[in-house]
């Protein structure tokens, strides 16, 4: 099984950028669809972006497309989420997750492994 550790969160002003990293260990991420999710206080955990096992296909929630970019470095066993033009409503805990499946899923219940999360706070 794979272990996931996120980093890169923090406090940023609206309009700023952050790059989150998800370092995997225990198994190569090439075996997994990788996703980024987020959960704001009082809200359900929602998908932000996902990447196919090769990285050749990606998915973005509409409100993130054009601002966020998911990428993966399979050699480094790491997944990234570049977040630009951040808004206060992007404030949440961001989670990295791995799904042992062949195709991208938007369903959080399809993801088998989760990191501990990293807090992103966007001030207005």
Backbone as JSON Lines, residues from 0, in Angstrom:
{"i":0,"aa":"X","n":[0.83,-1.19,0.0],"ca":[0.0,0.0,0.0],"c":[0.87,1.24,0.0]}
{"i":1,"aa":"X","n":[0.25,2.37,-0.3],"ca":[0.99,3.62,-0.44],"c":[0.68,4.54,0.73]}
{"i":2,"aa":"X","n":[1.68,5.29,1.16],"ca":[1.51,6.33,2.18],"c":[1.71,7.69,1.49]}
{"i":3,"aa":"X","n":[0.88,8.65,1.89],"ca":[0.88,9.96,1.24],"c":[1.1,11.06,2.27]}
{"i":4,"aa":"X","n":[1.96,12.01,1.96],"ca":[2.22,13.13,2.85],"c":[2.18,14.42,2.04]}
{"i":5,"aa":"X","n":[1.24,15.29,2.4],"ca":[1.1,16.57,1.72],"c":[1.96,17.64,2.4]}
{"i":6,"aa":"X","n":[2.34,18.63,1.62],"ca":[3.05,19.79,2.13],"c":[2.79,20.96,1.19]}
{"i":7,"aa":"X","n":[3.15,22.15,1.66],"ca":[3.06,23.33,0.81],"c":[1.91,24.26,1.11]}
{"i":8,"aa":"X","n":[1.05,23.88,2.04],"ca":[-0.04,24.76,2.39],"c":[0.45,25.97,3.17]}
{"i":9,"aa":"X","n":[-0.46,26.91,3.4],"ca":[-0.11,28.1,4.16],"c":[-1.11,29.21,3.97]}
{"i":10,"aa":"X","n":[-0.7,30.4,4.38],"ca":[-1.55,31.59,4.29],"c":[-1.08,32.42,3.1]}
{"i":11,"aa":"X","n":[-2.02,32.8,2.26],"ca":[-1.69,33.6,1.08],"c":[-2.8,34.62,0.85]}
{"i":12,"aa":"X","n":[-2.45,35.73,0.26],"ca":[-3.46,36.74,-0.06],"c":[-4.21,36.36,-1.32]}
{"i":13,"aa":"X","n":[-5.42,36.86,-1.44],"ca":[-6.21,36.63,-2.64],"c":[-5.43,37.07,-3.87]}
{"i":14,"aa":"X","n":[-5.5,36.25,-4.9],"ca":[-4.74,36.5,-6.11],"c":[-3.38,35.84,-6.14]}
{"i":15,"aa":"X","n":[-2.94,35.34,-5.0],"ca":[-1.64,34.7,-4.91],"c":[-1.65,33.26,-5.37]}
{"i":16,"aa":"X","n":[-0.51,32.62,-5.2],"ca":[-0.31,31.25,-5.66],"c":[0.31,30.39,-4.56]}
{"i":17,"aa":"X","n":[0.01,29.11,-4.63],"ca":[0.65,28.1,-3.78],"c":[0.86,26.85,-4.61]}
{"i":18,"aa":"X","n":[1.87,26.1,-4.25],"ca":[2.1,24.8,-4.88],"c":[2.11,23.74,-3.79]}
{"i":19,"aa":"X","n":[1.14,22.85,-3.85],"ca":[1.08,21.74,-2.92],"c":[1.82,20.54,-3.48]}
{"i":20,"aa":"X","n":[2.46,19.8,-2.59],"ca":[3.15,18.58,-2.98],"c":[2.56,17.41,-2.2]}
{"i":21,"aa":"X","n":[2.58,16.25,-2.82],"ca":[2.14,15.01,-2.18],"c":[3.21,13.97,-2.44]}
{"i":22,"aa":"X","n":[3.99,13.68,-1.41],"ca":[5.06,12.7,-1.54],"c":[4.53,11.33,-1.16]}
{"i":23,"aa":"X","n":[4.72,10.38,-2.05],"ca":[4.24,9.02,-1.83],"c":[5.39,8.1,-1.48]}
{"i":24,"aa":"X","n":[5.08,7.11,-0.65],"ca":[6.07,6.09,-0.31],"c":[5.36,4.75,-0.16]}
{"i":25,"aa":"X","n":[6.12,3.7,-0.25],"ca":[5.57,2.37,-0.07],"c":[5.23,1.67,-1.37]}
{"i":26,"aa":"X","n":[4.82,2.42,-2.36],"ca":[4.49,1.85,-3.67],"c":[4.51,2.98,-4.69]}
{"i":27,"aa":"X","n":[4.82,2.64,-5.91],"ca":[4.9,3.65,-6.97],"c":[3.52,4.21,-7.29]}
{"i":28,"aa":"X","n":[3.46,5.51,-7.52],"ca":[2.17,6.13,-7.83],"c":[1.68,5.77,-9.23]}
{"i":29,"aa":"X","n":[2.53,5.12,-10.02],"ca":[2.08,4.67,-11.34],"c":[0.97,3.63,-11.25]}
{"i":30,"aa":"X","n":[0.8,3.05,-10.07],"ca":[-0.27,2.08,-9.87],"c":[-1.61,2.76,-9.56]}
{"i":31,"aa":"X","n":[-1.6,4.07,-9.41],"ca":[-2.78,4.76,-8.88],"c":[-3.21,5.95,-9.72]}
{"i":32,"aa":"X","n":[-4.52,6.12,-9.82],"ca":[-5.07,7.43,-10.14],"c":[-4.85,8.3,-8.91]}
{"i":33,"aa":"X","n":[-4.39,9.52,-9.13],"ca":[-4.11,10.42,-8.01],"c":[-5.06,11.61,-8.06]}
{"i":34,"aa":"X","n":[-5.54,11.99,-6.89],"ca":[-6.47,13.11,-6.83],"c":[-6.14,14.08,-5.71]}
{"i":35,"aa":"X","n":[-6.58,15.29,-5.9],"ca":[-6.57,16.3,-4.84],"c":[-8.01,16.62,-4.48]}
{"i":36,"aa":"X","n":[-8.29,16.63,-3.19],"ca":[-9.6,16.98,-2.67],"c":[-9.42,18.12,-1.68]}
{"i":37,"aa":"X","n":[-10.52,18.75,-1.34],"ca":[-10.46,19.76,-0.3],"c":[-11.73,19.72,0.53]}
{"i":38,"aa":"X","n":[-11.59,20.18,1.76],"ca":[-12.74,20.22,2.67],"c":[-12.69,21.5,3.48]}
{"i":39,"aa":"X","n":[-13.71,22.33,3.29],"ca":[-13.84,23.57,4.04],"c":[-14.7,23.29,5.28]}
{"i":40,"aa":"X","n":[-14.58,24.1,6.31],"ca":[-15.37,23.89,7.53],"c":[-16.86,23.83,7.23]}
{"i":41,"aa":"X","n":[-17.5,22.8,7.74],"ca":[-18.93,22.65,7.57],"c":[-19.37,22.15,6.21]}
{"i":42,"aa":"X","n":[-18.42,21.82,5.36],"ca":[-18.75,21.36,4.02],"c":[-18.21,19.96,3.78]}
{"i":43,"aa":"X","n":[-18.78,19.31,2.76],"ca":[-18.3,17.98,2.4],"c":[-16.96,18.08,1.66]}
{"i":44,"aa":"X","n":[-16.24,16.98,1.72],"ca":[-14.98,16.91,0.98],"c":[-15.31,16.82,-0.5]}
{"i":45,"aa":"X","n":[-14.65,17.66,-1.3],"ca":[-14.94,17.71,-2.72],"c":[-13.66,17.53,-3.53]}
{"i":46,"aa":"X","n":[-13.84,16.99,-4.71],"ca":[-12.68,16.81,-5.57],"c":[-12.26,18.15,-6.17]}
{"i":47,"aa":"X","n":[-10.95,18.32,-6.29],"ca":[-10.38,19.5,-6.93],"c":[-9.87,19.13,-8.31]}
{"i":48,"aa":"X","n":[-9.06,18.07,-8.35],"ca":[-8.44,17.65,-9.61],"c":[-8.0,16.2,-9.48]}
{"i":49,"aa":"X","n":[-7.83,15.55,-10.61],"ca":[-7.35,14.17,-10.61],"c":[-6.5,13.94,-11.84]}
{"i":50,"aa":"X","n":[-5.61,12.97,-11.71],"ca":[-4.68,12.65,-12.8],"c":[-4.7,11.14,-13.04]}
{"i":51,"aa":"X","n":[-4.71,10.77,-14.3],"ca":[-4.63,9.35,-14.62],"c":[-3.27,8.79,-14.21]}
{"i":52,"aa":"X","n":[-3.14,7.48,-14.3],"ca":[-1.92,6.84,-13.85],"c":[-0.69,7.3,-14.63]}
{"i":53,"aa":"X","n":[-0.87,7.57,-15.88],"ca":[0.26,8.04,-16.69],"c":[0.45,9.54,-16.61]}
{"i":54,"aa":"X","n":[-0.59,10.22,-16.14],"ca":[-0.57,11.68,-16.16],"c":[-1.08,12.26,-17.47]}
{"i":55,"aa":"X","n":[-1.46,11.39,-18.4],"ca":[-1.89,11.86,-19.7],"c":[-3.29,12.44,-19.72]}
{"i":56,"aa":"X","n":[-4.09,12.09,-18.73],"ca":[-5.45,12.62,-18.63],"c":[-5.63,13.26,-17.27]}
{"i":57,"aa":"X","n":[-6.36,14.37,-17.27],"ca":[-6.63,15.06,-16.02],"c":[-8.09,15.47,-15.96]}
{"i":58,"aa":"X","n":[-8.54,15.73,-14.75],"ca":[-9.9,16.21,-14.5],"c":[-9.81,17.38,-13.53]}
{"i":59,"aa":"X","n":[-10.64,18.39,-13.76],"ca":[-10.73,19.53,-12.86],"c":[-12.2,19.85,-12.61]}
{"i":60,"aa":"X","n":[-12.5,20.17,-11.38],"ca":[-13.81,20.74,-11.09],"c":[-13.9,22.1,-11.78]}
{"i":61,"aa":"X","n":[-15.07,22.43,-12.27],"ca":[-15.24,23.62,-13.11],"c":[-14.64,24.87,-12.49]}
{"i":62,"aa":"X","n":[-14.88,25.08,-11.2],"ca":[-14.44,26.32,-10.57],"c":[-12.92,26.42,-10.43]}
{"i":63,"aa":"X","n":[-12.21,25.3,-10.61],"ca":[-10.77,25.28,-10.49],"c":[-10.07,25.27,-11.84]}
{"i":64,"aa":"X","n":[-10.79,24.87,-12.88],"ca":[-10.14,24.75,-14.18],"c":[-9.65,26.1,-14.65]}
{"i":65,"aa":"X","n":[-8.41,26.12,-15.11],"ca":[-7.79,27.35,-15.55],"c":[-6.99,28.03,-14.46]}
{"i":66,"aa":"X","n":[-7.28,27.69,-13.21],"ca":[-6.52,28.28,-12.09],"c":[-5.59,27.25,-11.44]}
{"i":67,"aa":"X","n":[-6.04,26.0,-11.4],"ca":[-5.28,24.93,-10.75],"c":[-4.74,23.96,-11.79]}
{"i":68,"aa":"X","n":[-3.57,23.4,-11.5],"ca":[-2.96,22.41,-12.39],"c":[-2.43,21.26,-11.57]}
{"i":69,"aa":"X","n":[-2.88,20.05,-11.9],"ca":[-2.35,18.85,-11.25],"c":[-1.26,18.28,-12.15]}
{"i":70,"aa":"X","n":[-0.2,17.84,-11.53],"ca":[0.88,17.2,-12.29],"c":[1.49,16.11,-11.42]}
{"i":71,"aa":"X","n":[2.21,15.23,-12.06],"ca":[2.82,14.16,-11.31],"c":[4.21,13.88,-11.86]}
{"i":72,"aa":"X","n":[5.12,13.62,-10.97],"ca":[6.47,13.22,-11.34],"c":[6.63,11.78,-10.87]}
{"i":73,"aa":"X","n":[6.39,10.87,-11.77],"ca":[6.41,9.45,-11.39],"c":[7.79,9.01,-10.95]}
{"i":74,"aa":"X","n":[8.83,9.63,-11.49],"ca":[10.19,9.27,-11.08],"c":[10.46,9.66,-9.63]}
{"i":75,"aa":"X","n":[9.87,10.8,-9.23],"ca":[10.03,11.27,-7.85],"c":[8.93,10.77,-6.94]}
{"i":76,"aa":"X","n":[7.95,10.05,-7.53],"ca":[6.82,9.52,-6.76],"c":[6.07,10.63,-6.02]}
{"i":77,"aa":"X","n":[5.86,11.73,-6.73],"ca":[5.26,12.91,-6.13],"c":[4.2,13.48,-7.06]}
{"i":78,"aa":"X","n":[3.14,13.99,-6.46],"ca":[2.06,14.65,-7.19],"c":[2.0,16.1,-6.7]}
{"i":79,"aa":"X","n":[1.7,17.0,-7.62],"ca":[1.67,18.42,-7.29],"c":[0.31,19.02,-7.63]}
{"i":80,"aa":"X","n":[-0.01,20.1,-6.94],"ca":[-1.17,20.9,-7.3],"c":[-0.72,22.36,-7.29]}
{"i":81,"aa":"X","n":[-0.6,22.93,-8.46],"ca":[-0.27,24.35,-8.59],"c":[-1.56,25.13,-8.56]}
{"i":82,"aa":"X","n":[-1.65,26.06,-7.63],"ca":[-2.87,26.85,-7.46],"c":[-2.56,28.32,-7.69]}
{"i":83,"aa":"X","n":[-3.18,28.9,-8.68],"ca":[-2.99,30.31,-9.02],"c":[-4.29,31.07,-8.84]}
{"i":84,"aa":"X","n":[-4.19,32.39,-8.8],"ca":[-5.37,33.26,-8.68],"c":[-6.27,32.8,-7.55]}
{"i":85,"aa":"X","n":[-5.69,32.55,-6.41],"ca":[-6.44,32.02,-5.28],"c":[-7.47,33.01,-4.78]}
{"i":86,"aa":"X","n":[-8.59,32.45,-4.31],"ca":[-9.7,33.24,-3.8],"c":[-9.97,32.83,-2.36]}
{"i":87,"aa":"X","n":[-10.6,33.71,-1.58],"ca":[-10.91,33.33,-0.2],"c":[-11.74,32.05,-0.11]}
{"i":88,"aa":"X","n":[-12.58,31.8,-1.1],"ca":[-13.4,30.58,-1.06],"c":[-12.6,29.31,-1.35]}
{"i":89,"aa":"X","n":[-11.32,29.45,-1.69],"ca":[-10.45,28.29,-1.83],"c":[-9.9,27.83,-0.48]}
{"i":90,"aa":"X","n":[-10.17,28.57,0.56],"ca":[-9.7,28.2,1.9],"c":[-10.28,26.86,2.31]}
{"i":91,"aa":"X","n":[-9.41,25.93,2.68],"ca":[-9.83,24.57,3.02],"c":[-8.61,23.77,3.42]}
{"i":92,"aa":"X","n":[-8.86,22.58,3.93],"ca":[-7.8,21.58,4.08],"c":[-7.76,20.8,2.77]}
{"i":93,"aa":"X","n":[-6.58,20.69,2.21],"ca":[-6.4,19.99,0.93],"c":[-5.76,18.63,1.18]}
{"i":94,"aa":"X","n":[-6.37,17.62,0.56],"ca":[-5.94,16.25,0.75],"c":[-5.49,15.65,-0.58]}
{"i":95,"aa":"X","n":[-4.45,14.87,-0.5],"ca":[-4.0,14.05,-1.62],"c":[-4.57,12.64,-1.42]}
{"i":96,"aa":"X","n":[-4.96,12.0,-2.5],"ca":[-5.54,10.67,-2.39],"c":[-5.14,9.81,-3.58]}
{"i":97,"aa":"X","n":[-5.14,8.51,-3.36],"ca":[-4.77,7.55,-4.4],"c":[-5.87,6.53,-4.57]}
{"i":98,"aa":"X","n":[-6.19,6.25,-5.83],"ca":[-7.23,5.27,-6.15],"c":[-6.61,4.15,-6.98]}
{"i":99,"aa":"X","n":[-6.84,2.94,-6.53],"ca":[-6.29,1.77,-7.23],"c":[-7.3,1.37,-8.32]}
{"i":100,"aa":"X","n":[-7.28,2.12,-9.4],"ca":[-8.19,1.9,-10.52],"c":[-7.52,2.36,-11.79]}
{"i":101,"aa":"X","n":[-8.13,2.02,-12.91],"ca":[-7.51,2.31,-14.19],"c":[-7.89,3.68,-14.74]}
{"i":102,"aa":"X","n":[-9.06,4.18,-14.37],"ca":[-9.53,5.44,-14.94],"c":[-9.82,6.44,-13.84]}
{"i":103,"aa":"X","n":[-9.82,7.71,-14.22],"ca":[-10.06,8.78,-13.26],"c":[-11.45,8.65,-12.66]}
{"i":104,"aa":"X","n":[-11.55,8.92,-11.36],"ca":[-12.84,8.98,-10.7],"c":[-12.96,10.29,-9.95]}
{"i":105,"aa":"X","n":[-14.16,10.83,-9.95],"ca":[-14.45,12.04,-9.17],"c":[-15.04,11.71,-7.8]}
{"i":106,"aa":"X","n":[-15.28,10.45,-7.57],"ca":[-15.96,9.98,-6.37],"c":[-14.93,9.71,-5.27]}
{"i":107,"aa":"X","n":[-15.04,10.44,-4.16],"ca":[-14.05,10.27,-3.1],"c":[-14.06,8.85,-2.52]}
{"i":108,"aa":"X","n":[-15.19,8.18,-2.64],"ca":[-15.29,6.81,-2.1],"c":[-14.48,5.8,-2.92]}
{"i":109,"aa":"X","n":[-14.05,6.22,-4.11],"ca":[-13.22,5.34,-4.95],"c":[-11.74,5.42,-4.57]}
{"i":110,"aa":"X","n":[-11.39,6.37,-3.72],"ca":[-9.99,6.57,-3.35],"c":[-9.68,5.78,-2.09]}
{"i":111,"aa":"X","n":[-8.63,4.98,-2.18],"ca":[-8.33,4.02,-1.12],"c":[-7.38,4.58,-0.05]}
{"i":112,"aa":"X","n":[-6.52,5.51,-0.45],"ca":[-5.48,6.0,0.45],"c":[-5.51,7.52,0.48]}
{"i":113,"aa":"X","n":[-5.28,8.06,1.68],"ca":[-5.38,9.5,1.89],"c":[-4.2,10.0,2.71]}
{"i":114,"aa":"X","n":[-3.79,11.23,2.41],"ca":[-2.82,11.9,3.26],"c":[-3.52,12.56,4.43]}
{"i":115,"aa":"X","n":[-2.74,13.24,5.26],"ca":[-3.29,13.85,6.48],"c":[-3.87,15.23,6.21]}
{"i":116,"aa":"X","n":[-3.58,15.79,5.05],"ca":[-4.12,17.1,4.69],"c":[-3.17,18.24,5.0]}
{"i":117,"aa":"X","n":[-3.31,19.32,4.25],"ca":[-2.54,20.53,4.49],"c":[-3.48,21.73,4.38]}
{"i":118,"aa":"X","n":[-3.37,22.65,5.32],"ca":[-4.29,23.78,5.38],"c":[-3.88,24.86,4.39]}
{"i":119,"aa":"X","n":[-4.84,25.33,3.62],"ca":[-4.65,26.49,2.74],"c":[-5.63,27.56,3.19]}
{"i":120,"aa":"X","n":[-5.11,28.73,3.49],"ca":[-5.95,29.86,3.91],"c":[-5.68,31.03,2.99]}
{"i":121,"aa":"X","n":[-6.73,31.55,2.37],"ca":[-6.61,32.67,1.45],"c":[-7.31,33.87,2.08]}
{"i":122,"aa":"X","n":[-6.56,34.91,2.32],"ca":[-7.12,36.11,2.94],"c":[-7.56,37.1,1.87]}
{"i":123,"aa":"X","n":[-8.6,37.86,2.21],"ca":[-9.14,38.83,1.23],"c":[-8.45,40.17,1.35]}
